[in-house]
Structure formats: C-alpha cells, structure tokens
Short mmCIF file of C-alpha atoms and ligand atoms in Angstrom, two decimals:
data_model
loop_
_atom_site.label_atom_id
_atom_site.label_comp_id
_atom_site.label_asym_id
_atom_site.label_seq_id
_atom_site.Cartn_x
_atom_site.Cartn_y
_atom_site.Cartn_z
CA MET A 1 3.30 15.93 -36.58
CA LYS A 2 -0.07 17.26 -34.65
CA HIS A 3 0.77 17.72 -31.03
CA PRO A 4 -1.28 14.81 -28.87
CA LEU A 5 -3.26 17.50 -26.74
CA ALA A 6 -3.96 19.65 -30.11
CA ASP A 7 -8.01 18.61 -30.21
CA LYS A 8 -8.70 18.60 -26.63
CA ASN A 9 -11.37 20.85 -25.33
CA LEU A 10 -11.60 19.59 -21.43
CA TYR A 11 -8.84 19.21 -19.00
CA LEU A 12 -9.52 17.23 -15.86
CA LEU A 13 -6.89 18.62 -13.20
CA ASP A 14 -5.58 17.29 -10.48
CA MET A 15 -4.21 20.49 -7.84
CA ASP A 16 -1.49 19.71 -5.45
CA GLY A 17 1.47 19.38 -7.23
CA THR A 18 -0.08 19.98 -10.85
CA ILE A 19 -1.61 23.97 -10.13
CA TYR A 20 0.18 24.79 -6.67
CA LEU A 21 2.23 23.15 -4.20
CA GLU A 22 0.90 23.27 -0.68
CA ASN A 23 0.59 27.18 -0.56
CA ASP A 24 1.86 28.39 -3.82
CA LEU A 25 1.30 28.72 -7.18
CA ILE A 26 3.41 26.38 -9.71
CA ASP A 27 5.29 28.66 -12.02
CA GLY A 28 2.91 29.05 -15.43
CA ALA A 29 -0.40 27.50 -13.51
CA ALA A 30 -2.19 30.92 -13.90
CA ASP A 31 -1.07 31.30 -17.61
CA PHE A 32 -1.90 27.71 -18.15
CA ILE A 33 -5.65 28.65 -16.70
CA ASN A 34 -5.72 31.96 -18.34
CA TRP A 35 -4.42 30.04 -22.30
CA LEU A 36 -7.35 27.42 -21.38
CA ARG A 37 -10.25 30.42 -20.80
CA ASP A 38 -8.99 32.76 -23.85
CA THR A 39 -9.13 29.73 -26.53
CA GLY A 40 -12.27 28.70 -25.15
CA LYS A 41 -11.61 25.49 -23.37
CA ASP A 42 -13.13 24.19 -20.47
CA TYR A 43 -11.39 22.71 -17.24
CA VAL A 44 -12.59 20.84 -13.67
CA PHE A 45 -10.25 20.34 -10.83
CA LEU A 46 -10.62 16.97 -9.38
CA THR A 47 -9.58 16.01 -5.71
CA ASN A 48 -10.28 12.73 -4.11
CA ASN A 49 -10.81 14.38 -0.79
CA SER A 50 -14.23 13.84 -0.01
CA SER A 51 -14.15 15.72 3.89
CA LYS A 52 -14.51 18.93 2.53
CA SER A 53 -17.10 20.49 0.09
CA ALA A 54 -16.09 22.15 -3.14
CA ASP A 55 -16.27 25.38 -1.48
CA ALA A 56 -13.16 24.73 0.36
CA TYR A 57 -10.99 24.51 -2.57
CA LEU A 58 -12.94 27.21 -4.45
CA GLU A 59 -11.57 29.45 -1.67
CA LYS A 60 -8.00 28.18 -2.09
CA LEU A 61 -7.75 28.62 -5.76
CA LYS A 62 -9.24 32.03 -5.18
CA ARG A 63 -6.48 33.19 -2.78
CA LEU A 64 -3.91 31.93 -5.33
CA ASN A 65 -6.09 34.15 -8.23
CA ILE A 66 -6.91 30.91 -10.08
CA PRO A 67 -10.75 31.54 -11.18
CA ALA A 68 -12.77 28.86 -10.78
CA ASP A 69 -16.55 28.22 -9.41
CA ARG A 70 -18.66 25.35 -8.39
CA SER A 71 -19.03 24.35 -12.26
CA ASN A 72 -14.94 23.87 -12.18
CA MET A 73 -15.10 21.43 -9.11
CA PHE A 74 -15.51 17.99 -9.12
CA THR A 75 -15.20 15.53 -5.53
CA SER A 76 -15.28 12.11 -4.81
CA GLY A 77 -18.01 12.82 -3.23
CA GLN A 78 -19.58 14.04 -6.29
CA ALA A 79 -18.16 11.24 -8.03
CA ALA A 80 -19.88 8.40 -5.63
CA CYS A 81 -23.14 10.46 -6.03
CA ILE A 82 -23.35 9.82 -9.75
CA PHE A 83 -21.97 6.29 -9.41
CA LEU A 84 -24.68 5.37 -6.72
CA ARG A 85 -27.50 7.36 -8.64
CA ASP A 86 -27.07 5.09 -11.70
CA LEU A 87 -27.09 1.94 -9.13
CA LYS A 88 -30.38 3.00 -7.83
CA GLU A 89 -32.20 6.63 -7.91
CA ASN A 90 -33.11 8.45 -4.41
CA ALA A 91 -31.33 5.43 -2.44
CA LYS A 92 -31.13 5.23 1.09
CA LEU A 93 -27.57 5.50 2.32
CA TYR A 94 -25.84 4.92 5.55
CA VAL A 95 -22.81 7.61 5.46
CA VAL A 96 -19.59 6.97 7.29
CA GLY A 97 -18.77 10.79 6.44
CA THR A 98 -18.64 14.56 7.18
CA GLU A 99 -21.72 16.53 7.60
CA SER A 100 -20.56 18.13 4.41
CA LEU A 101 -20.58 15.04 2.43
CA LYS A 102 -23.86 14.15 3.51
CA ALA A 103 -25.32 17.70 2.41
CA GLU A 104 -23.81 16.96 -0.95
CA LEU A 105 -25.68 13.38 -1.07
CA ARG A 106 -28.99 14.83 -0.06
CA ALA A 107 -28.94 17.67 -2.55
CA ASN A 108 -28.43 14.57 -5.13
CA GLY A 109 -31.89 12.62 -3.78
CA PHE A 110 -30.34 10.43 -1.32
CA THR A 111 -31.84 9.94 1.77
CA VAL A 112 -29.16 9.77 4.76
CA ALA A 113 -30.17 7.39 7.40
CA GLU A 114 -29.65 8.32 10.91
CA GLY A 115 -28.90 4.62 11.69
CA PRO A 116 -28.60 1.20 10.55
CA ASP A 117 -32.27 0.61 9.52
CA ALA A 118 -33.42 -2.10 7.60
CA ASP A 119 -34.09 -0.45 4.91
CA VAL A 120 -30.60 1.00 3.89
CA ASP A 121 -29.53 0.31 0.24
CA PHE A 122 -25.88 1.11 0.61
CA LEU A 123 -23.13 2.13 2.80
CA LEU A 124 -20.78 4.80 1.77
CA VAL A 125 -17.39 5.67 3.53
CA GLY A 126 -15.88 8.51 2.96
CA TYR A 127 -12.95 10.83 4.21
CA ASP A 128 -14.55 11.13 7.70
CA THR A 129 -12.79 13.72 9.72
CA GLU A 130 -15.78 13.66 11.83
CA LEU A 131 -15.59 9.71 12.45
CA THR A 132 -17.20 8.61 15.71
CA TYR A 133 -17.41 4.84 17.23
CA GLN A 134 -21.19 4.72 16.90
CA LYS A 135 -20.65 5.13 13.34
CA LEU A 136 -18.13 2.21 12.98
CA VAL A 137 -20.32 0.24 15.31
CA ASP A 138 -23.51 0.93 12.58
CA ALA A 139 -21.46 -0.02 9.64
CA CYS A 140 -20.03 -3.11 11.10
CA GLU A 141 -23.81 -3.85 11.74
CA LEU A 142 -25.29 -3.27 8.30
CA LEU A 143 -22.67 -4.96 6.43
CA THR A 144 -22.74 -8.38 8.75
CA ARG A 145 -26.53 -8.17 9.08
CA GLU A 146 -27.99 -11.80 8.00
CA VAL A 147 -30.73 -10.49 5.94
CA ASN A 148 -29.42 -8.53 3.07
CA PRO A 149 -26.18 -7.48 4.03
CA VAL A 150 -25.66 -4.03 2.28
CA PRO A 151 -22.93 -3.37 -0.67
CA PHE A 152 -19.77 -1.74 0.77
CA TYR A 153 -18.76 1.59 -1.35
CA ALA A 154 -16.07 4.23 -0.45
CA THR A 155 -15.47 7.14 -1.68
CA ASN A 156 -11.61 7.09 -2.23
CA PRO A 157 -8.60 4.36 -1.99
CA ASP A 158 -5.88 7.07 -0.14
CA TRP A 159 -4.50 5.72 3.10
CA VAL A 160 -3.35 8.96 4.15
CA CYS A 161 -3.76 12.72 3.35
CA PRO A 162 -1.23 15.08 3.03
CA ALA A 163 -0.76 17.37 6.00
CA GLN A 164 1.40 20.51 6.84
CA LYS A 165 5.17 20.06 7.67
CA GLY A 166 5.33 16.46 5.66
CA LYS A 167 2.65 15.38 7.96
CA TYR A 168 0.17 12.57 6.99
CA LEU A 169 -3.87 12.00 8.71
CA PRO A 170 -5.67 8.78 8.20
CA ASP A 171 -8.10 8.87 5.04
CA CYS A 172 -10.93 7.01 3.96
CA HIS A 173 -8.76 3.57 3.06
CA THR A 174 -7.71 3.15 6.51
CA MET A 175 -10.92 4.12 8.04
CA CYS A 176 -12.25 1.22 5.58
CA ASP A 177 -9.33 -1.09 6.86
CA MET A 178 -11.10 -0.93 10.38
CA LEU A 179 -14.35 -2.31 8.73
CA GLU A 180 -12.49 -4.81 6.70
CA ARG A 181 -10.74 -6.22 9.54
CA ALA A 182 -13.80 -6.54 11.73
CA THR A 183 -16.09 -7.50 8.89
CA GLY A 184 -14.02 -9.47 6.07
CA LYS A 185 -15.79 -7.08 3.89
CA ALA A 186 -14.10 -4.89 1.66
CA PRO A 187 -15.79 -1.51 -0.49
CA PHE A 188 -15.41 -0.88 -4.09
CA TYR A 189 -13.41 2.29 -4.14
CA ILE A 190 -14.89 5.13 -6.46
CA GLY A 191 -12.05 8.11 -6.39
CA LYS A 192 -8.71 8.36 -8.69
CA PRO A 193 -7.50 6.07 -10.22
CA ARG A 194 -10.72 4.50 -10.84
CA LYS A 195 -12.30 5.44 -14.11
CA GLU A 196 -15.32 6.29 -12.63
CA MET A 197 -13.63 9.42 -11.21
CA ALA A 198 -12.82 10.68 -14.72
CA LEU A 199 -15.59 9.55 -16.43
CA GLY A 200 -18.08 10.97 -13.56
CA ALA A 201 -16.55 14.04 -14.21
CA ILE A 202 -16.44 14.16 -18.02
CA LYS A 203 -20.47 13.69 -17.59
CA PHE A 204 -20.59 16.25 -14.92
CA LYS A 205 -19.00 18.89 -17.55
CA GLY A 206 -21.28 17.36 -20.48
CA GLY A 207 -17.61 16.86 -22.07
CA ASP A 208 -16.45 14.29 -25.01
CA PRO A 209 -14.10 11.26 -23.70
CA ALA A 210 -12.35 11.87 -26.90
CA ARG A 211 -11.70 15.44 -26.36
CA THR A 212 -10.59 15.12 -23.02
CA ALA A 213 -7.13 15.15 -21.31
CA LEU A 214 -6.20 14.41 -17.49
CA VAL A 215 -3.30 16.22 -16.02
CA GLY A 216 -1.83 15.16 -12.72
CA ASP A 217 1.48 14.61 -10.81
CA ARG A 218 0.88 11.19 -9.37
CA LEU A 219 1.25 8.75 -11.48
CA TYR A 220 -0.62 5.95 -9.49
CA THR A 221 -3.45 8.06 -9.13
CA ASP A 222 -3.90 10.61 -11.52
CA VAL A 223 -2.18 9.36 -14.66
CA ALA A 224 -3.62 5.65 -14.16
CA CYS A 225 -7.33 7.26 -13.93
CA GLY A 226 -6.72 8.86 -17.09
CA VAL A 227 -5.63 5.05 -18.57
CA ASN A 228 -8.24 3.31 -16.80
CA ALA A 229 -11.03 5.90 -18.10
CA GLY A 230 -9.51 5.39 -21.75
CA ILE A 231 -8.92 9.00 -22.09
CA ALA A 232 -5.40 11.19 -22.80
CA SER A 233 -3.32 11.71 -19.67
CA VAL A 234 -0.89 14.45 -19.18
CA PHE A 235 2.03 13.37 -16.23
CA VAL A 236 3.62 16.73 -15.10
CA LEU A 237 6.75 16.55 -13.42
CA SER A 238 6.22 19.65 -11.08
CA GLY A 239 4.96 17.37 -7.98
CA GLU A 240 5.92 14.11 -6.74
CA GLY A 241 6.33 12.16 -9.46
CA THR A 242 9.74 11.66 -11.29
CA VAL A 243 10.31 10.01 -14.76
CA GLU A 244 11.15 7.03 -12.66
CA ASP A 245 7.64 6.25 -11.67
CA ILE A 246 6.46 5.02 -15.48
CA GLU A 247 8.74 1.96 -15.26
CA LYS A 248 7.99 1.41 -11.37
CA TYR A 249 4.43 1.14 -11.72
CA GLY A 250 3.97 0.44 -15.11
CA VAL A 251 1.46 3.29 -16.22
CA THR A 252 2.10 5.02 -19.60
CA PRO A 253 0.58 8.42 -20.20
CA THR A 254 -0.10 9.76 -23.42
CA ILE A 255 2.62 12.31 -22.88
CA VAL A 256 5.20 13.94 -19.93
CA LEU A 257 5.98 17.47 -19.38
CA ASP A 258 7.65 19.73 -16.74
CA SER A 259 4.68 21.63 -15.95
CA VAL A 260 0.93 22.86 -16.72
CA LYS A 261 2.69 25.46 -18.69
CA ASP A 262 4.24 22.99 -21.14
CA ILE A 263 0.65 22.64 -22.66
CA ILE A 264 0.10 26.48 -23.60
CA GLY A 265 -0.09 26.47 -27.32
CA CYS A 266 -0.84 22.93 -28.04
CA ASP A 267 -3.61 23.63 -30.47
CA ALA A 268 -1.21 25.41 -32.91
CA GLU A 269 -1.14 24.61 -36.06
MG1 LIG B 1 -1.41 16.16 -6.88
#
C-alpha cells in the first residue's frame, strides 16, 4: 500500500516539540531535514509567535544546525499580511504589536497608523511584548467609535507563550480578552489552528495543498490547522501530545508517528 505521505513535496513544520525541545534537537530531526533537501522536497517552519521576526527563529535553527532561510519561515504575522491584503490592498492598520510586526506590515504595503485615526481600516492585535496602556486605549476607541467601528483581527489565538523553566507568559489571546472585556468585541484570530495559517504558508511557498503535509506535536493547534485547511496532517509524539489527545480533542490526523524521523523514506516504492 502506498504511504499516505508518499506524494508530498511540501512540509509545513511546527518547531518546538517537533524539531527541537527548548534548546535541544529532537533525535533524527536533522536527518529528516537533510532527507527533505536530498529528495528535492520543500519545507517551511510555522510559528504562531508574532512578537519576533522570522530572523530570531532562523538564528535558533542555525545554532541547532538546521538549514533554513527566510523562504523556510512563516509566522502568524506573515499570515496576517496575506489575510488582510486579500481584504484590502494597502490598508491602514492600527497595530497593537511589536515594532518588528509593524515593520513586517509596512514591508507588505500597509500603512501603520500612529493613533486611532478616522481612516484606519483594521485593528490588528499581535503578541505584543511591547504593550502599553495607550495602545489599549487607542484600540478601544477604534472598536467603539460610533461611525465605522473598525473590524478586529488578531494574529494568533494563544493565551500563553511557553517561557523558560515551565513558566508561561501572556500571549495575544490574553491581550485581546482585555479588549473584549472592555468593548464587547472579539477578534477573528488568524494563526494555527485556523486554516488561514496553513493556506497562507502554502501560498507563500507556491505549493499545492494536495501535495502538502502539516507536521506538529499539538493536536488542537497543529493537526487541527491541517484538518481545517483540508491537507494531510502528521501528529508526532515527540513533544507535548499523546495518543489520548485524539479522542480528547476529536481531531484525527492523517498519520501518527513517534517523530519526524519516521517520515524519512515514505516516498520509497
Ligand atoms: Mg509544538
């Protein structure tokens, strides 16, 4: 029988728990990436973290000897660029986000407003590690203004971001919850598990959804993203997920593997 991944030529890869665990490479991950390269397959790392630019991740991958450049990295900030550009070219945004996210948006043709201007098209909230009270005030003003309250978008639906020593930091969803409490308005979230994240990454790579597989260690974000996008999904048990999660979350991957190492050779006759 043909392997379910036999014809896949583009892999969308989660990082933490799939390629590395904190600062250590997962056994066989480097072999897997080398196999992709040797057999002419393409890959892109997905991250919901919109606080850092792709470069911060590239440095980490480089330290771990995983070959990758800008063409192998796709953040929820990039997904937001594609998503919002489809709604309106060159829109004016008010951004509750880092300077790095704002730079990415400007590079994609958006105007970033300095304040709650009357002509702002969309409010975009990211994982803002540079959050100020003034940004929250401005966002509330835009969401509740009487004439044309702005549509509300957010880069990623994570409440927390894992930090060192098992601790967690407040992420994008937690910041949006403050605004929701204050205004009664909730955002549309763009990152994993939304299909927009996977479809955006495929568009970014010029890939074919039918020949793409998404690989991750979290069922309710990674695998769910693949399922929502209608593409093949691989649930790897090298990170935080367990097989019990399949019943718990009601999300069914195309295939369950111990790690990415087990994908090697899936295209053999
Ligand atoms: Mg992960």
